[in-house]
Short mmCIF file of C-alpha atoms in Angstrom, two decimals:
data_model
loop_
_atom_site.label_atom_id
_atom_site.label_comp_id
_atom_site.label_asym_id
_atom_site.label_seq_id
_atom_site.Cartn_x
_atom_site.Cartn_y
_atom_site.Cartn_z
CA UNK A 1 -7.06 14.47 9.04
CA UNK A 2 -10.14 15.44 8.76
CA UNK A 3 -13.22 12.94 7.34
CA UNK A 4 -13.65 15.26 4.52
CA UNK A 5 -10.80 15.34 3.57
CA UNK A 6 -10.86 11.63 3.25
CA UNK A 7 -13.17 11.13 0.74
CA UNK A 8 -11.62 13.86 -1.28
CA UNK A 9 -8.02 12.23 -1.02
CA UNK A 10 -9.85 8.70 -2.15
CA UNK A 11 -12.02 9.91 -4.72
CA UNK A 12 -9.06 12.31 -6.12
CA UNK A 13 -7.20 9.19 -5.94
CA UNK A 14 -10.04 7.43 -7.55
CA UNK A 15 -10.08 9.24 -10.56
CA UNK A 16 -6.36 9.31 -10.90
CA UNK A 17 -6.64 5.57 -10.82
CA UNK A 18 -9.03 5.51 -14.27
CA UNK A 19 -6.85 8.68 -15.97
CA UNK A 20 -3.90 5.40 -14.78
CA UNK A 21 -5.62 3.20 -16.90
CA UNK A 22 -6.89 4.87 -19.13
CA UNK A 23 -3.30 6.12 -20.52
CA UNK A 24 -2.14 2.73 -20.38
CA UNK A 25 -5.14 1.02 -21.88
CA UNK A 26 -4.87 3.79 -25.76
CA UNK A 27 -0.71 3.59 -25.11
CA UNK A 28 2.22 1.29 -25.21
CA UNK A 29 3.75 3.47 -22.76
CA UNK A 30 4.09 -0.78 -20.98
CA UNK A 31 6.05 -2.08 -23.85
CA UNK A 32 8.22 0.67 -24.61
CA UNK A 33 9.79 1.32 -20.87
CA UNK A 34 10.17 -2.59 -19.59
CA UNK A 35 11.91 -2.94 -23.59
CA UNK A 36 14.74 -1.11 -21.91
CA UNK A 37 15.15 -4.24 -19.58
CA UNK A 38 15.14 -7.09 -21.67
CA UNK A 39 18.67 -7.36 -23.96
CA UNK A 40 16.84 -9.73 -27.44
CA UNK A 41 20.41 -9.65 -28.74
CA UNK A 42 20.79 -12.56 -25.38
CA UNK A 43 16.90 -12.90 -24.08
CA UNK A 44 17.95 -12.36 -20.69
CA UNK A 45 16.23 -9.52 -18.07
CA UNK A 46 18.54 -6.93 -16.84
CA UNK A 47 18.06 -8.06 -13.11
CA UNK A 48 18.72 -12.34 -13.32
CA UNK A 49 16.47 -14.92 -11.35
CA UNK A 50 19.44 -16.38 -10.02
CA UNK A 51 21.16 -12.99 -9.20
CA UNK A 52 20.24 -14.62 -5.13
CA UNK A 53 21.94 -11.14 -3.85
CA UNK A 54 19.24 -8.52 -4.89
CA UNK A 55 16.54 -11.09 -4.41
CA UNK A 56 18.10 -11.70 -0.39
CA UNK A 57 18.00 -7.90 -0.44
CA UNK A 58 14.31 -6.82 -2.75
CA UNK A 59 12.60 -9.50 -2.54
CA UNK A 60 13.04 -11.41 0.46
CA UNK A 61 14.40 -8.80 2.56
CA UNK A 62 12.10 -6.69 1.67
CA UNK A 63 8.94 -8.78 2.62
CA UNK A 64 10.62 -9.19 6.00
CA UNK A 65 11.03 -6.35 6.88
CA UNK A 66 7.70 -5.11 6.27
CA UNK A 67 6.56 -8.59 8.46
CA UNK A 68 8.96 -7.15 11.50
CA UNK A 69 7.25 -3.80 10.81
CA UNK A 70 3.74 -5.34 11.35
CA UNK A 71 4.85 -7.65 14.68
CA UNK A 72 5.96 -5.18 16.06
CA UNK A 73 2.86 -2.15 15.93
CA UNK A 74 1.35 -5.85 16.53
CA UNK A 75 3.34 -5.83 20.15
CA UNK A 76 2.86 -1.85 20.44
CA UNK A 77 -0.69 -2.65 19.78
CA UNK A 78 -0.42 -5.23 22.77
CA UNK A 79 1.16 -3.55 25.76
CA UNK A 80 -0.16 0.23 25.05
CA UNK A 81 -2.47 -0.23 28.00
CA UNK A 82 1.67 0.59 29.28
CA UNK A 83 2.20 2.98 28.01
CA UNK A 84 0.10 6.33 27.81
CA UNK A 85 1.57 7.61 24.08
CA UNK A 86 1.06 4.24 23.39
CA UNK A 87 -2.62 4.46 24.58
CA UNK A 88 -2.84 8.08 22.39
CA UNK A 89 -1.72 6.26 19.01
CA UNK A 90 -4.11 2.69 19.37
CA UNK A 91 -6.42 3.79 16.02
CA UNK A 92 -3.55 4.79 13.83
CA UNK A 93 -1.44 1.24 14.80
CA UNK A 94 -4.77 -0.74 13.43
CA UNK A 95 -4.58 0.92 10.87
CA UNK A 96 -1.08 0.28 10.42
CA UNK A 97 -2.01 -2.86 11.11
CA UNK A 98 -4.74 -3.41 9.14
CA UNK A 99 -2.78 -1.94 5.78
CA UNK A 100 -0.37 -3.78 6.24
CA UNK A 101 -2.62 -7.13 5.97
CA UNK A 102 -5.62 -6.36 3.76
CA UNK A 103 -3.78 -4.27 0.91
CA UNK A 104 -1.42 -7.49 0.08
CA UNK A 105 -4.20 -9.93 0.09
CA UNK A 106 -6.81 -7.83 -1.58
CA UNK A 107 -4.15 -6.59 -4.28
CA UNK A 108 -3.60 -10.39 -4.16
CA UNK A 109 -7.30 -11.93 -4.72
CA UNK A 110 -7.81 -9.02 -7.82
CA UNK A 111 -4.55 -11.35 -10.02
CA UNK A 112 -6.83 -13.69 -9.68
CA UNK A 113 -9.32 -12.56 -12.03
CA UNK A 114 -7.83 -10.22 -13.98
CA UNK A 115 -5.98 -12.72 -15.94
CA UNK A 116 -2.99 -11.30 -17.81
CA UNK A 117 0.56 -12.84 -18.22
CA UNK A 118 4.08 -11.05 -16.77
CA UNK A 119 6.82 -9.25 -19.73
CA UNK A 120 8.52 -12.47 -19.23
CA UNK A 121 6.08 -15.12 -19.80
CA UNK A 122 5.15 -12.76 -23.22
CA UNK A 123 6.17 -13.84 -27.07
CA UNK A 124 7.57 -10.43 -26.55
CA UNK A 125 10.10 -11.62 -24.63
CA UNK A 126 10.66 -14.59 -25.47
CA UNK A 127 7.13 -16.24 -23.61
CA UNK A 128 5.15 -18.53 -25.28
CA UNK A 129 2.01 -15.95 -24.38
CA UNK A 130 0.26 -12.71 -26.62
CA UNK A 131 0.69 -9.73 -24.90
CA UNK A 132 -3.11 -8.05 -24.12
CA UNK A 133 -4.43 -5.06 -22.10
CA UNK A 134 -6.66 -5.24 -19.54
CA UNK A 135 -9.66 -4.69 -21.22
CA UNK A 136 -8.46 -6.77 -24.33
CA UNK A 137 -9.54 -10.24 -25.18
CA UNK A 138 -6.89 -12.18 -26.09
CA UNK A 139 -7.08 -13.97 -29.46
CA UNK A 140 -8.83 -15.92 -31.28
CA UNK A 141 -8.43 -20.10 -30.78
CA UNK A 142 -5.92 -19.13 -27.94
CA UNK A 143 -6.42 -21.32 -24.65
CA UNK A 144 -4.59 -21.87 -21.23
CA UNK A 145 -5.37 -24.38 -18.34
CA UNK A 146 -3.21 -21.62 -16.30
CA UNK A 147 -4.52 -18.50 -16.09
CA UNK A 148 -2.48 -15.06 -15.80
CA UNK A 149 -1.73 -13.45 -11.60
CA UNK A 150 0.04 -10.97 -12.41
CA UNK A 151 -1.81 -7.31 -12.24
CA UNK A 152 -1.51 -5.34 -10.20
CA UNK A 153 1.86 -6.24 -8.55
CA UNK A 154 1.88 -8.66 -5.71
CA UNK A 155 5.25 -7.43 -4.58
CA UNK A 156 5.36 -3.88 -4.38
CA UNK A 157 1.93 -4.07 -2.44
CA UNK A 158 3.33 -4.37 1.14
CA UNK A 159 5.96 -1.36 0.20
CA UNK A 160 2.62 0.35 -0.94
CA UNK A 161 0.95 -0.19 2.26
CA UNK A 162 3.93 1.19 4.59
CA UNK A 163 1.70 4.54 2.93
CA UNK A 164 -0.85 3.91 6.81
CA UNK A 165 3.06 5.69 8.42
CA UNK A 166 1.14 9.16 7.29
CA UNK A 167 -1.65 8.54 9.61
CA UNK A 168 0.64 6.91 12.00
CA UNK A 169 2.59 10.86 12.90
CA UNK A 170 1.55 13.56 14.37
CA UNK A 171 3.10 16.15 12.75
CA UNK A 172 3.11 17.99 8.93
CA UNK A 173 6.61 16.71 8.06
CA UNK A 174 6.55 13.40 10.39
CA UNK A 175 4.06 12.25 8.22
CA UNK A 176 5.04 13.35 4.86
CA UNK A 177 8.16 11.66 5.63
CA UNK A 178 5.71 8.63 6.37
CA UNK A 179 4.20 8.51 3.45
CA UNK A 180 7.65 9.14 1.54
CA UNK A 181 8.63 5.91 2.90
CA UNK A 182 5.52 3.72 1.91
CA UNK A 183 6.77 5.28 -1.79
CA UNK A 184 10.22 4.69 -1.52
CA UNK A 185 9.52 1.09 -1.17
CA UNK A 186 6.79 0.62 -3.51
CA UNK A 187 8.90 1.31 -5.61
CA UNK A 188 11.79 0.52 -5.26
CA UNK A 189 10.39 -3.64 -4.88
CA UNK A 190 8.21 -2.34 -8.17
CA UNK A 191 11.40 -1.40 -9.94
CA UNK A 192 13.46 -4.38 -8.80
CA UNK A 193 10.14 -6.66 -10.35
CA UNK A 194 9.82 -4.77 -13.15
CA UNK A 195 13.96 -5.82 -13.94
CA UNK A 196 13.40 -8.21 -13.76
CA UNK A 197 10.53 -9.45 -16.20
CA UNK A 198 7.64 -9.62 -13.52
CA UNK A 199 5.38 -6.81 -14.21
CA UNK A 200 4.33 -3.86 -16.08
CA UNK A 201 4.62 -0.20 -15.11
CA UNK A 202 1.18 0.19 -15.20
CA UNK A 203 0.76 -2.94 -12.43
CA UNK A 204 4.01 -0.84 -10.12
CA UNK A 205 0.94 2.57 -10.90
CA UNK A 206 -2.12 0.80 -10.11
CA UNK A 207 -0.92 -1.08 -7.25
CA UNK A 208 0.28 2.18 -5.48
CA UNK A 209 -3.37 3.81 -6.29
CA UNK A 210 -5.17 1.42 -5.23
CA UNK A 211 -3.05 1.07 -1.92
CA UNK A 212 -3.95 4.56 -1.15
CA UNK A 213 -7.67 4.47 -1.55
CA UNK A 214 -7.83 0.67 0.84
CA UNK A 215 -5.49 2.37 3.01
CA UNK A 216 -8.22 5.69 3.28
CA UNK A 217 -11.06 3.57 3.55
CA UNK A 218 -9.06 1.56 6.41
CA UNK A 219 -8.83 4.62 8.63
CA UNK A 220 -11.83 5.32 8.12
CA UNK A 221 -13.40 2.02 9.17
CA UNK A 222 -11.70 2.14 12.05
CA UNK A 223 -12.26 5.78 13.34
CA UNK A 224 -15.37 4.18 13.27
CA UNK A 225 -15.29 1.25 14.75
CA UNK A 226 -13.90 3.57 17.59
CA UNK A 227 -16.73 5.79 17.70
CA UNK A 228 -19.01 2.71 18.43
CA UNK A 229 -19.27 1.18 21.89
CA UNK A 230 -18.51 -2.19 21.44
CA UNK A 231 -14.50 -0.98 20.46
CA UNK A 232 -14.18 2.41 23.22
CA UNK A 233 -10.47 1.28 23.98
CA UNK A 234 -9.37 2.58 20.15
CA UNK A 235 -10.32 5.78 21.84
CA UNK A 236 -7.88 8.40 22.87
CA UNK A 237 -6.78 7.11 26.63
CA UNK A 238 -9.16 9.94 29.13
CA UNK A 239 -5.52 11.01 30.41
CA UNK A 240 -5.23 11.75 27.62
CA UNK A 241 -7.51 13.30 26.30
CA UNK A 242 -7.66 18.20 27.44
CA UNK A 243 -9.30 19.04 30.67
CA UNK A 244 -12.51 20.58 30.16
CA UNK A 245 -12.62 23.95 32.67
CA UNK A 246 -15.81 24.65 34.35
CA UNK A 247 -16.98 27.97 35.70
CA UNK A 248 -16.39 26.58 38.90
CA UNK A 249 -13.38 25.14 38.54
CA UNK A 250 -11.78 28.85 37.44
CA UNK A 251 -13.78 30.00 40.91
CA UNK A 252 -11.52 27.32 42.69
CA UNK A 253 -7.65 28.21 40.91
CA UNK A 254 -8.41 31.85 41.11
CA UNK A 255 -8.87 31.41 45.19
CA UNK A 256 -6.04 29.55 45.06
CA UNK A 257 -3.94 31.80 43.52
CA UNK A 258 -5.11 34.45 45.62
#
């Protein structure tokens, strides 16, 4: 993907992010969706916190899978000098590794400052905190020692980070498959959290868009580094570059043929 296309992607994603934040801020979509996952008669969520099977699959299991993918990618990068194909994929591997690290890290940092509570924590769903939207103020007189740390969706960020597979693959069909893998992973992890009252729909949507923006920025950053002499090892291996044909070489080839 060219630099121009990357910046177009970033701009488009930023516009979509702003639009999504405005829509969720001025509508009650979050509450309407979340109401379907909560049983007001029993005071329970569709997926309970004590369901160990689902937790082992969609929470712990998904995390372990992403960590395993990261470790495998690091090993491929370390031993890339021994394999021609891996040498030509150094930039792509680094983009993927950095995405798996940076996307969840930045989302976690944002969660520290937004001061928003999870659905299971608000009064509507038998919690103790008032429900406020991102740009709203808490009711006058409301004080708490524990700030909200629920927005955006931290768990789903690891899944959405795998959208960086788009940049690892060469063929368009494989790129789309890589992108789809990240989207499916992110939404499965995000939906699981929504079903147990840990996040709203807006949290997952915003995380998805932020993740893609961060991944695109990582892509540009890695390619900028690859153009620097200090990071020349990131450049494509000379053995993988097409040979330049000079007039002299063409003349020699013709003589050999005749």
